[in-house]
mmCIF file of C-alpha atoms in Angstrom:
data_model
loop_
_atom_site.group_PDB
_atom_site.id
_atom_site.type_symbol
_atom_site.label_atom_id
_atom_site.label_comp_id
_atom_site.label_asym_id
_atom_site.label_seq_id
_atom_site.Cartn_x
_atom_site.Cartn_y
_atom_site.Cartn_z
ATOM 1 C CA THR A 1 -12.163 -33.525 3.477
ATOM 2 C CA GLN A 2 -13.247 -31.247 6.304
ATOM 3 C CA LEU A 3 -16.289 -29.098 5.593
ATOM 4 C CA LEU A 4 -17.827 -26.195 7.474
ATOM 5 C CA GLU A 5 -21.448 -25.284 6.861
ATOM 6 C CA GLN A 6 -22.596 -21.792 7.755
ATOM 7 C CA SER A 7 -26.189 -20.733 8.198
ATOM 8 C CA PRO A 8 -27.965 -18.662 7.255
ATOM 9 C CA GLN A 9 -26.262 -17.679 4.013
ATOM 10 C CA PHE A 10 -28.012 -14.301 3.960
ATOM 11 C CA LEU A 11 -29.553 -12.241 6.730
ATOM 12 C CA SER A 12 -31.259 -8.874 6.439
ATOM 13 C CA ILE A 13 -32.432 -7.287 9.685
ATOM 14 C CA GLN A 14 -33.376 -3.915 11.151
ATOM 15 C CA GLU A 15 -31.065 -1.932 13.394
ATOM 16 C CA GLY A 16 -31.463 -2.968 17.022
ATOM 17 C CA GLU A 17 -32.402 -6.595 16.347
ATOM 18 C CA ASN A 18 -30.415 -9.580 17.610
ATOM 19 C CA LEU A 19 -29.083 -12.348 15.399
ATOM 20 C CA THR A 20 -27.171 -15.613 15.539
ATOM 21 C CA VAL A 21 -24.973 -17.163 12.865
ATOM 22 C CA TYR A 22 -24.119 -20.868 13.010
ATOM 23 C CA CYS A 23 -21.081 -22.802 11.840
ATOM 24 C CA ASN A 24 -21.314 -26.604 11.828
ATOM 25 C CA SER A 25 -19.072 -29.490 10.878
ATOM 26 C CA SER A 26 -18.811 -33.240 11.313
ATOM 27 C CA SER A 27 -15.076 -32.800 11.922
ATOM 28 C CA VAL A 28 -13.215 -31.769 15.040
ATOM 29 C CA PHE A 29 -11.059 -28.654 14.782
ATOM 30 C CA SER A 30 -8.227 -27.506 17.017
ATOM 31 C CA SER A 31 -9.676 -24.003 16.929
ATOM 32 C CA LEU A 32 -12.465 -21.999 15.379
ATOM 33 C CA GLN A 33 -11.842 -18.517 14.058
ATOM 34 C CA TRP A 34 -14.367 -15.890 13.008
ATOM 35 C CA TYR A 35 -13.550 -13.286 10.369
ATOM 36 C CA ARG A 36 -15.404 -10.328 8.943
ATOM 37 C CA GLN A 37 -14.885 -9.285 5.331
ATOM 38 C CA GLU A 38 -15.901 -5.984 3.737
ATOM 39 C CA PRO A 39 -16.342 -5.626 -0.049
ATOM 40 C CA GLY A 40 -12.998 -5.252 -1.809
ATOM 41 C CA GLU A 41 -11.000 -6.152 1.287
ATOM 42 C CA GLY A 42 -9.484 -9.231 2.833
ATOM 43 C CA PRO A 43 -10.984 -11.000 5.862
ATOM 44 C CA VAL A 44 -10.135 -9.519 9.260
ATOM 45 C CA LEU A 45 -9.866 -11.773 12.288
ATOM 46 C CA LEU A 46 -12.458 -11.114 15.014
ATOM 47 C CA VAL A 47 -11.764 -13.918 17.480
ATOM 48 C CA THR A 48 -10.198 -17.347 17.968
ATOM 49 C CA VAL A 49 -11.772 -19.945 20.273
ATOM 50 C CA VAL A 50 -9.754 -23.030 21.136
ATOM 51 C CA THR A 51 -11.403 -24.825 24.069
ATOM 52 C CA GLY A 52 -14.625 -26.842 23.828
ATOM 53 C CA GLY A 53 -17.434 -24.854 25.447
ATOM 54 C CA GLU A 54 -15.436 -21.618 25.367
ATOM 55 C CA VAL A 55 -17.357 -18.345 25.183
ATOM 56 C CA LYS A 56 -15.730 -15.057 24.178
ATOM 57 C CA LYS A 57 -17.302 -11.624 24.084
ATOM 58 C CA LEU A 58 -16.235 -8.710 21.926
ATOM 59 C CA LYS A 59 -18.491 -5.736 22.770
ATOM 60 C CA ARG A 60 -21.886 -6.726 21.296
ATOM 61 C CA LEU A 61 -20.554 -9.932 19.707
ATOM 62 C CA THR A 62 -20.576 -13.252 21.582
ATOM 63 C CA PHE A 63 -18.723 -16.259 20.181
ATOM 64 C CA GLN A 64 -19.162 -19.832 21.399
ATOM 65 C CA PHE A 65 -17.232 -23.006 20.571
ATOM 66 C CA GLY A 66 -19.196 -26.241 20.875
ATOM 67 C CA ASP A 67 -18.269 -28.743 23.573
ATOM 68 C CA ALA A 68 -17.128 -31.268 20.951
ATOM 69 C CA ARG A 69 -15.202 -28.591 18.996
ATOM 70 C CA LYS A 70 -17.237 -29.283 15.862
ATOM 71 C CA ASP A 71 -19.471 -26.231 15.811
ATOM 72 C CA SER A 72 -19.575 -22.576 16.751
ATOM 73 C CA SER A 73 -21.971 -19.677 16.875
ATOM 74 C CA LEU A 74 -21.748 -15.913 16.636
ATOM 75 C CA HIS A 75 -24.434 -13.853 18.354
ATOM 76 C CA ILE A 76 -24.783 -10.117 17.759
ATOM 77 C CA THR A 77 -26.876 -8.069 20.174
ATOM 78 C CA ALA A 78 -28.594 -4.869 19.046
ATOM 79 C CA ALA A 79 -27.138 -4.962 15.542
ATOM 80 C CA GLN A 80 -26.002 -1.694 13.972
ATOM 81 C CA PRO A 81 -25.545 -0.716 10.302
ATOM 82 C CA GLY A 82 -21.786 -0.828 10.886
ATOM 83 C CA ASP A 83 -22.091 -4.582 11.495
ATOM 84 C CA THR A 84 -22.994 -5.103 7.839
ATOM 85 C CA GLY A 85 -20.560 -7.420 6.084
ATOM 86 C CA LEU A 86 -19.618 -11.019 5.297
ATOM 87 C CA TYR A 87 -18.965 -13.160 8.376
ATOM 88 C CA LEU A 88 -16.744 -16.205 7.853
ATOM 89 C CA CYS A 89 -15.968 -19.026 10.224
ATOM 90 C CA ALA A 90 -12.776 -21.037 9.753
ATOM 91 C CA GLY A 91 -11.670 -24.268 11.387
ATOM 92 C CA GLY A 92 -8.036 -24.523 12.373
ATOM 93 C CA GLY A 93 -6.007 -27.651 11.695
ATOM 94 C CA ALA A 94 -2.431 -28.873 11.695
ATOM 95 C CA GLY A 95 0.152 -26.362 10.545
ATOM 96 C CA ASN A 96 -2.269 -23.482 11.019
ATOM 97 C CA MET A 97 -4.194 -24.457 7.884
ATOM 98 C CA LEU A 98 -7.719 -23.029 7.817
ATOM 99 C CA THR A 99 -10.908 -24.488 6.348
ATOM 100 C CA PHE A 100 -13.424 -21.732 5.718
ATOM 101 C CA GLY A 101 -17.184 -21.924 5.719
ATOM 102 C CA GLY A 102 -19.212 -20.403 2.895
ATOM 103 C CA GLY A 103 -19.959 -17.211 4.831
ATOM 104 C CA THR A 104 -23.023 -15.363 6.079
ATOM 105 C CA ARG A 105 -23.802 -12.086 4.378
ATOM 106 C CA LEU A 106 -25.379 -9.722 6.925
ATOM 107 C CA MET A 107 -27.173 -6.503 6.111
ATOM 108 C CA VAL A 108 -28.378 -4.258 8.919
ATOM 109 C CA LYS A 109 -30.829 -1.588 7.805
ATOM 110 C CA PRO A 110 -31.054 1.711 9.680
ATOM 111 C CA GLU B 1 2.996 -2.098 11.003
ATOM 112 C CA ALA B 2 2.451 -2.386 7.270
ATOM 113 C CA GLY B 3 -0.076 -5.013 6.232
ATOM 114 C CA VAL B 4 0.073 -7.680 3.543
ATOM 115 C CA ALA B 5 0.529 -6.029 0.148
ATOM 116 C CA GLN B 6 -0.884 -7.520 -3.040
ATOM 117 C CA SER B 7 -0.783 -6.417 -6.661
ATOM 118 C CA PRO B 8 -2.410 -5.873 -8.997
ATOM 119 C CA ARG B 9 -5.822 -5.146 -7.428
ATOM 120 C CA TYR B 10 -7.666 -6.087 -10.599
ATOM 121 C CA LYS B 11 -6.820 -8.116 -13.688
ATOM 122 C CA ILE B 12 -8.900 -8.931 -16.745
ATOM 123 C CA ILE B 13 -7.592 -11.485 -19.254
ATOM 124 C CA GLU B 14 -8.967 -13.808 -21.889
ATOM 125 C CA LYS B 15 -9.129 -17.548 -21.352
ATOM 126 C CA ARG B 16 -5.945 -19.428 -22.220
ATOM 127 C CA GLN B 17 -3.797 -16.377 -21.374
ATOM 128 C CA SER B 18 -1.407 -16.355 -18.452
ATOM 129 C CA VAL B 19 -1.431 -14.106 -15.370
ATOM 130 C CA ALA B 20 0.710 -13.570 -12.280
ATOM 131 C CA PHE B 21 -0.063 -12.132 -8.856
ATOM 132 C CA TRP B 22 2.402 -10.763 -6.338
ATOM 133 C CA CYS B 23 2.303 -10.752 -2.537
ATOM 134 C CA ASN B 24 4.546 -9.129 0.068
ATOM 135 C CA PRO B 25 3.762 -10.436 3.564
ATOM 136 C CA ILE B 26 4.108 -8.625 6.866
ATOM 137 C CA SER B 27 7.779 -8.206 7.741
ATOM 138 C CA GLY B 28 9.074 -11.133 9.772
ATOM 139 C CA HIS B 29 6.186 -13.464 8.964
ATOM 140 C CA ALA B 30 7.606 -16.836 8.038
ATOM 141 C CA THR B 31 4.380 -18.420 6.823
ATOM 142 C CA LEU B 32 2.569 -17.331 3.670
ATOM 143 C CA TYR B 33 -0.727 -18.583 2.266
ATOM 144 C CA TRP B 34 -2.525 -18.177 -1.068
ATOM 145 C CA TYR B 35 -6.319 -18.560 -1.110
ATOM 146 C CA GLN B 36 -8.878 -18.552 -3.916
ATOM 147 C CA GLN B 37 -12.258 -16.978 -3.117
ATOM 148 C CA ILE B 38 -14.939 -17.555 -5.735
ATOM 149 C CA LEU B 39 -17.867 -15.133 -5.635
ATOM 150 C CA GLY B 40 -20.339 -16.115 -2.932
ATOM 151 C CA GLN B 41 -17.988 -18.616 -1.278
ATOM 152 C CA GLY B 42 -15.434 -18.654 1.508
ATOM 153 C CA PRO B 43 -11.707 -18.642 0.761
ATOM 154 C CA LYS B 44 -10.100 -21.959 -0.223
ATOM 155 C CA LEU B 45 -6.436 -22.576 0.597
ATOM 156 C CA LEU B 46 -4.325 -23.194 -2.499
ATOM 157 C CA ILE B 47 -0.802 -23.337 -1.085
ATOM 158 C CA GLN B 48 1.076 -22.681 2.157
ATOM 159 C CA PHE B 49 4.762 -21.755 2.402
ATOM 160 C CA GLN B 50 7.048 -21.876 5.412
ATOM 161 C CA ASN B 51 9.937 -19.566 4.521
ATOM 162 C CA ASN B 52 10.798 -20.681 0.964
ATOM 163 C CA GLY B 53 9.488 -24.241 1.303
ATOM 164 C CA VAL B 54 6.036 -25.592 0.442
ATOM 165 C CA VAL B 55 4.122 -26.961 3.455
ATOM 166 C CA ASP B 56 0.926 -27.922 1.631
ATOM 167 C CA ASP B 57 -0.193 -27.582 -1.985
ATOM 168 C CA SER B 58 -2.748 -30.392 -2.047
ATOM 169 C CA GLN B 59 -5.516 -28.112 -3.370
ATOM 170 C CA LEU B 60 -3.406 -26.340 -5.994
ATOM 171 C CA PRO B 61 -4.370 -27.339 -9.586
ATOM 172 C CA LYS B 62 -0.804 -28.055 -10.546
ATOM 173 C CA ASP B 63 -1.510 -28.501 -14.254
ATOM 174 C CA ARG B 64 -2.110 -24.750 -14.547
ATOM 175 C CA PHE B 65 -1.230 -23.072 -11.235
ATOM 176 C CA SER B 66 2.254 -22.528 -9.852
ATOM 177 C CA ALA B 67 3.622 -20.517 -6.939
ATOM 178 C CA GLU B 68 7.028 -19.661 -5.600
ATOM 179 C CA ARG B 69 8.625 -17.870 -2.676
ATOM 180 C CA LEU B 70 12.255 -18.027 -3.690
ATOM 181 C CA LYS B 71 13.845 -15.842 -1.016
ATOM 182 C CA GLY B 72 11.342 -16.647 1.697
ATOM 183 C CA VAL B 73 9.776 -13.189 1.649
ATOM 184 C CA ASP B 74 7.498 -12.155 -1.222
ATOM 185 C CA SER B 75 5.670 -14.642 -3.387
ATOM 186 C CA THR B 76 4.123 -14.951 -6.830
ATOM 187 C CA LEU B 77 1.183 -17.071 -7.936
ATOM 188 C CA LYS B 78 0.839 -17.839 -11.647
ATOM 189 C CA ILE B 79 -1.956 -19.283 -13.752
ATOM 190 C CA GLN B 80 -1.146 -20.619 -17.228
ATOM 191 C CA PRO B 81 -3.364 -21.116 -19.147
ATOM 192 C CA ALA B 82 -6.353 -19.500 -17.456
ATOM 193 C CA LYS B 83 -9.829 -21.019 -17.613
ATOM 194 C CA LEU B 84 -13.207 -19.338 -17.128
ATOM 195 C CA GLU B 85 -13.636 -21.065 -13.752
ATOM 196 C CA ASP B 86 -10.493 -19.312 -12.452
ATOM 197 C CA SER B 87 -12.442 -16.052 -12.133
ATOM 198 C CA ALA B 88 -12.129 -15.260 -8.424
ATOM 199 C CA VAL B 89 -10.396 -13.103 -5.843
ATOM 200 C CA TYR B 90 -6.923 -14.379 -4.991
ATOM 201 C CA LEU B 91 -6.025 -13.595 -1.391
ATOM 202 C CA CYS B 92 -2.602 -13.720 0.179
ATOM 203 C CA ALA B 93 -2.182 -14.064 3.947
ATOM 204 C CA SER B 94 0.738 -14.351 6.319
ATOM 205 C CA SER B 95 1.335 -15.451 9.891
ATOM 206 C CA LEU B 96 4.327 -15.217 12.198
ATOM 207 C CA THR B 97 4.708 -19.001 12.419
ATOM 208 C CA PRO B 98 2.791 -22.087 11.234
ATOM 209 C CA SER B 99 1.811 -22.915 14.806
ATOM 210 C CA SER B 100 -1.846 -23.687 15.295
ATOM 211 C CA ASN B 101 -4.081 -20.743 16.125
ATOM 212 C CA GLN B 102 -1.618 -18.136 14.892
ATOM 213 C CA PRO B 103 -3.603 -15.196 13.476
ATOM 214 C CA GLN B 104 -3.516 -14.963 9.704
ATOM 215 C CA HIS B 105 -3.367 -11.456 8.266
ATOM 216 C CA PHE B 106 -4.911 -11.042 4.832
ATOM 217 C CA GLY B 107 -4.188 -8.668 1.982
ATOM 218 C CA ASP B 108 -7.025 -7.064 0.027
ATOM 219 C CA GLY B 109 -6.675 -9.551 -2.822
ATOM 220 C CA THR B 110 -6.458 -9.497 -6.592
ATOM 221 C CA ARG B 111 -9.784 -9.733 -8.420
ATOM 222 C CA LEU B 112 -9.305 -11.814 -11.592
ATOM 223 C CA SER B 113 -11.879 -11.827 -14.374
ATOM 224 C CA ILE B 114 -11.548 -14.269 -17.273
ATOM 225 C CA LEU B 115 -13.335 -13.341 -20.505
#
């Protein structure tokens, strides 16, 4: 069974601070996807990384896929209250099946 | 483009009762997924359909859960009889194809509470 561990589980920071969320596994994935989920809504895809060592930037968010394709990180620069939410990483496997991590709940205080 | 539609949004039942959820995927999406998301956890895949066929249902508790997608479009997920541990949000997602790395689009889910 493939497992994805996310850390930290909870993060509460002040507006303007930087943060990094980690997603680790002992398994190799064909891709790593990051989602953001708001209360009462379904997850929304932020990015997909597929190549070991790949780095993608989405405005203030930087996503990295580990060289061995077993881990990933999400870095947010100068966090804003609008970044508040649940961040989920998901490892992609055969047939587009996803294995989700447990999530990181982020709160950014103004 | 219309998103993935799910109903009902909320459902409260007593244990041992039965319940059904409905999902209408994005038009043209051949692949449909049902996930269970327990409070404080990430979603767990229950079943994946490709058109009207089951691709994977290895994590579906088949003694009480069933799902169908008879015409290859909308789908229903049923629980009978429900247990307390089934309290969760049930999410439906769809993708254009089952190819790896295809984006999955999620509905807003059905929140199930078992009393």
